[in-house]
């Protein structure tokens, strides 16, 4: 690590990437959610390199990525029947499940917990890398801790160049938000993080899920997240009131000589005038918004604005749960317009 350059690999160079993983190195790779920063999950020295490269707190455990049920049995024990139901329905896919861990998984990978987070990603490159390496791969999102998760290889290079051994160029990720994290060591199962797989799908498959308030049980939820460099203000509520408030905030910023950039719905975009504008997508197309969200947070950095304002008008259902969760985490300030809803 250190000053060494990061090797940029093409999708047809997965063999090289696998060799790096097998020899204890770090490789960033695409998944269907976001890019991950991988290392051999069973090698504590390799996993330590991930924490070092990201500047990640040691008590924030990593997801172990697998490409087969055999690998699942290497890392987890006492797997409940519900887990198999979920795996049959959603793997490979954007669902991470928390299970009891086996002792071969080092403490550093699980942040000292006696549980392990496991996921089989739905991405050709990720699966080929895991299979080629022959070991489960621990991988958090491949961003500097606290920054927006990377949905393009360019984002990874921006954050990680010189800090990791290699990155596989795999284009833009399909879903754009991280996996849904579900704890299966409790009854009923608990949603620890809303994500790419919608809660509605999970409930449809296993029935009851405990949606716990801003989870204390997922250590990652305690830290600052997804933050652009500009101060981000999230304005939530009914769209007309939100639009009015956003215009007011832009005016306020200007009065103080500050530049303002916005992240807005397609529906509101034409009504807003400011220094930098990013269209997240339509309020009626939550998939589009999810896939563009993290690029939007990084856009505010590129635009170099002083203040960022996000329009929090996406309905909290399906992908909207993950979208609003990430926006709230990214925001430094929060304005609620719900009270004004209905007042013209
Ligand atoms: O889509 C994703 O999940 C991406 C890609 C690369 O797979 N990965 C990802 O990892 O988002 P990361 O490290 O950024 O988020 C993992 C989340 C954190 O909130 C962490 O605290 C939680 O999963 N987690 C990991 N192991 C856990 C465990 N044993 N118990 C509870 N939460 C756990
Ligand atoms: Mg992350």
Short mmCIF file of N, CA, C and O and ligand atoms in Angstrom, two decimals, residues 31 33-36 56 60-63 65 96 98 113 115-117 119 139-141 178-179 181 192-193 217-221, ligand 1:
data_model
loop_
_atom_site.label_atom_id
_atom_site.label_comp_id
_atom_site.label_asym_id
_atom_site.label_seq_id
_atom_site.Cartn_x
_atom_site.Cartn_y
_atom_site.Cartn_z
N UNK A 31 -20.29 -4.68 -8.23
CA UNK A 31 -21.40 -5.61 -7.95
C UNK A 31 -22.64 -4.93 -8.54
O UNK A 31 -22.53 -3.84 -9.10
N UNK A 33 -24.94 -3.61 -6.86
CA UNK A 33 -25.36 -2.51 -5.98
C UNK A 33 -24.38 -1.34 -6.10
O UNK A 33 -24.70 -0.31 -6.68
N UNK A 34 -23.19 -1.50 -5.53
CA UNK A 34 -22.12 -0.49 -5.60
C UNK A 34 -20.80 -1.24 -5.77
O UNK A 34 -20.77 -2.47 -5.66
N UNK A 35 -19.71 -0.53 -6.01
CA UNK A 35 -18.39 -1.19 -6.05
C UNK A 35 -17.97 -1.58 -4.63
O UNK A 35 -18.19 -0.83 -3.68
N UNK A 36 -17.38 -2.77 -4.52
CA UNK A 36 -16.87 -3.22 -3.23
C UNK A 36 -15.35 -3.19 -3.22
O UNK A 36 -14.72 -3.23 -4.27
N UNK A 56 -11.68 3.09 7.94
CA UNK A 56 -12.95 2.61 8.52
C UNK A 56 -12.77 2.23 9.99
O UNK A 56 -11.80 1.57 10.35
N UNK A 60 -16.75 -1.66 12.80
CA UNK A 60 -17.79 -1.72 11.76
C UNK A 60 -17.53 -2.93 10.86
O UNK A 60 -16.65 -2.90 10.01
N UNK A 61 -18.29 -4.00 11.05
CA UNK A 61 -18.00 -5.27 10.38
C UNK A 61 -18.24 -5.23 8.87
O UNK A 61 -18.95 -4.37 8.37
N UNK A 62 -17.63 -6.19 8.17
CA UNK A 62 -17.71 -6.25 6.70
C UNK A 62 -18.67 -7.34 6.24
O UNK A 62 -18.92 -8.30 6.97
N UNK A 63 -19.17 -7.17 5.03
CA UNK A 63 -20.00 -8.22 4.42
C UNK A 63 -19.06 -9.22 3.73
O UNK A 63 -18.14 -8.83 3.01
N UNK A 65 -18.62 -11.84 0.90
CA UNK A 65 -19.24 -12.16 -0.40
C UNK A 65 -18.85 -13.57 -0.83
O UNK A 65 -17.68 -13.92 -0.80
N UNK A 96 -28.24 -9.03 1.99
CA UNK A 96 -27.20 -9.52 2.90
C UNK A 96 -27.89 -10.08 4.12
O UNK A 96 -28.78 -9.43 4.69
N UNK A 98 -27.56 -11.79 8.04
CA UNK A 98 -26.69 -11.96 9.21
C UNK A 98 -26.97 -13.33 9.82
O UNK A 98 -28.12 -13.66 10.12
N UNK A 113 -17.91 -9.43 16.37
CA UNK A 113 -19.23 -10.00 16.65
C UNK A 113 -19.20 -11.52 16.45
O UNK A 113 -18.33 -12.04 15.76
N UNK A 115 -21.49 -12.97 14.89
CA UNK A 115 -22.31 -13.16 13.69
C UNK A 115 -21.51 -12.75 12.46
O UNK A 115 -20.48 -12.06 12.58
N UNK A 116 -21.98 -13.18 11.29
CA UNK A 116 -21.31 -12.79 10.05
C UNK A 116 -22.36 -12.38 9.02
O UNK A 116 -23.43 -12.98 8.93
N UNK A 117 -22.05 -11.31 8.28
CA UNK A 117 -22.94 -10.84 7.21
C UNK A 117 -22.50 -11.52 5.91
O UNK A 117 -21.31 -11.51 5.59
N UNK A 119 -23.37 -12.35 1.62
CA UNK A 119 -24.14 -11.99 0.42
C UNK A 119 -23.54 -12.64 -0.81
O UNK A 119 -22.32 -12.72 -0.94
N UNK A 139 -15.95 -7.43 1.70
CA UNK A 139 -15.94 -6.19 0.92
C UNK A 139 -16.96 -5.18 1.41
O UNK A 139 -18.16 -5.41 1.31
N UNK A 140 -16.47 -4.07 1.93
CA UNK A 140 -17.35 -2.93 2.16
C UNK A 140 -17.44 -2.14 0.86
O UNK A 140 -16.77 -2.48 -0.11
N UNK A 141 -18.27 -1.10 0.82
CA UNK A 141 -18.29 -0.24 -0.35
C UNK A 141 -16.90 0.40 -0.50
O UNK A 141 -16.24 0.70 0.49
N UNK A 178 -26.72 0.23 -1.80
CA UNK A 178 -26.18 -0.99 -1.25
C UNK A 178 -27.27 -2.01 -0.94
O UNK A 178 -28.46 -1.69 -0.92
N UNK A 179 -26.82 -3.22 -0.61
CA UNK A 179 -27.75 -4.31 -0.34
C UNK A 179 -28.59 -4.05 0.90
O UNK A 179 -28.22 -3.27 1.78
N UNK A 181 -29.84 -5.23 4.41
CA UNK A 181 -29.23 -6.09 5.44
C UNK A 181 -30.32 -6.59 6.39
O UNK A 181 -31.04 -5.80 7.00
N UNK A 192 -31.92 -4.37 9.16
CA UNK A 192 -30.89 -3.48 9.73
C UNK A 192 -30.55 -2.32 8.80
O UNK A 192 -30.08 -1.30 9.24
N UNK A 193 -30.73 -2.55 7.50
CA UNK A 193 -30.48 -1.46 6.53
C UNK A 193 -31.38 -1.67 5.32
O UNK A 193 -31.30 -2.71 4.68
N UNK A 217 -28.16 -2.13 15.93
CA UNK A 217 -27.51 -3.43 15.82
C UNK A 217 -26.60 -3.53 14.61
O UNK A 217 -25.74 -4.39 14.54
N UNK A 218 -26.78 -2.67 13.61
CA UNK A 218 -25.86 -2.65 12.49
C UNK A 218 -24.85 -1.55 12.76
O UNK A 218 -25.15 -0.38 12.63
N UNK A 219 -23.64 -1.93 13.19
CA UNK A 219 -22.71 -0.92 13.65
C UNK A 219 -22.46 0.19 12.65
O UNK A 219 -22.26 1.34 13.03
N UNK A 220 -22.55 -0.14 11.35
CA UNK A 220 -22.28 0.86 10.31
C UNK A 220 -23.22 2.04 10.36
O UNK A 220 -22.92 3.12 9.87
N UNK A 221 -24.41 1.86 10.94
CA UNK A 221 -25.41 2.91 10.94
C UNK A 221 -25.08 4.05 11.92
O UNK A 221 -25.74 5.07 11.93
O1 LIG B 1 -24.30 -3.76 -1.49
C1 LIG B 1 -23.53 -3.87 -0.53
O2 LIG B 1 -23.89 -4.32 0.55
C2 LIG B 1 -22.08 -3.42 -0.74
C3 LIG B 1 -21.47 -4.31 -1.81
C4 LIG B 1 -20.00 -4.10 -1.99
O3 LIG B 1 -21.75 -5.66 -1.54
N1 LIG B 1 -21.35 -3.48 0.47
C5 LIG B 1 -21.57 -2.63 1.51
O4 LIG B 1 -20.77 -2.83 2.61
O5 LIG B 1 -22.40 -1.76 1.48
P1 LIG B 1 -20.62 -1.77 3.79
O6 LIG B 1 -19.49 -2.25 4.59
O7 LIG B 1 -20.52 -0.42 3.24
O8 LIG B 1 -21.92 -1.99 4.63
C6 LIG B 1 -22.11 -3.17 5.39
C7 LIG B 1 -23.18 -2.96 6.42
C8 LIG B 1 -22.72 -2.04 7.53
O9 LIG B 1 -23.80 -1.22 7.92
C9 LIG B 1 -22.31 -3.01 8.63
O10 LIG B 1 -22.36 -2.45 9.91
C10 LIG B 1 -23.35 -4.11 8.44
O11 LIG B 1 -23.49 -4.23 7.05
N2 LIG B 1 -22.87 -5.42 8.99
C11 LIG B 1 -21.84 -6.17 8.58
N3 LIG B 1 -21.68 -7.27 9.36
C12 LIG B 1 -22.65 -7.21 10.30
C13 LIG B 1 -23.02 -8.04 11.40
N4 LIG B 1 -22.36 -9.16 11.67
N5 LIG B 1 -24.07 -7.66 12.15
C14 LIG B 1 -24.76 -6.52 11.87
N6 LIG B 1 -24.46 -5.69 10.84
C15 LIG B 1 -23.42 -6.02 10.06
#
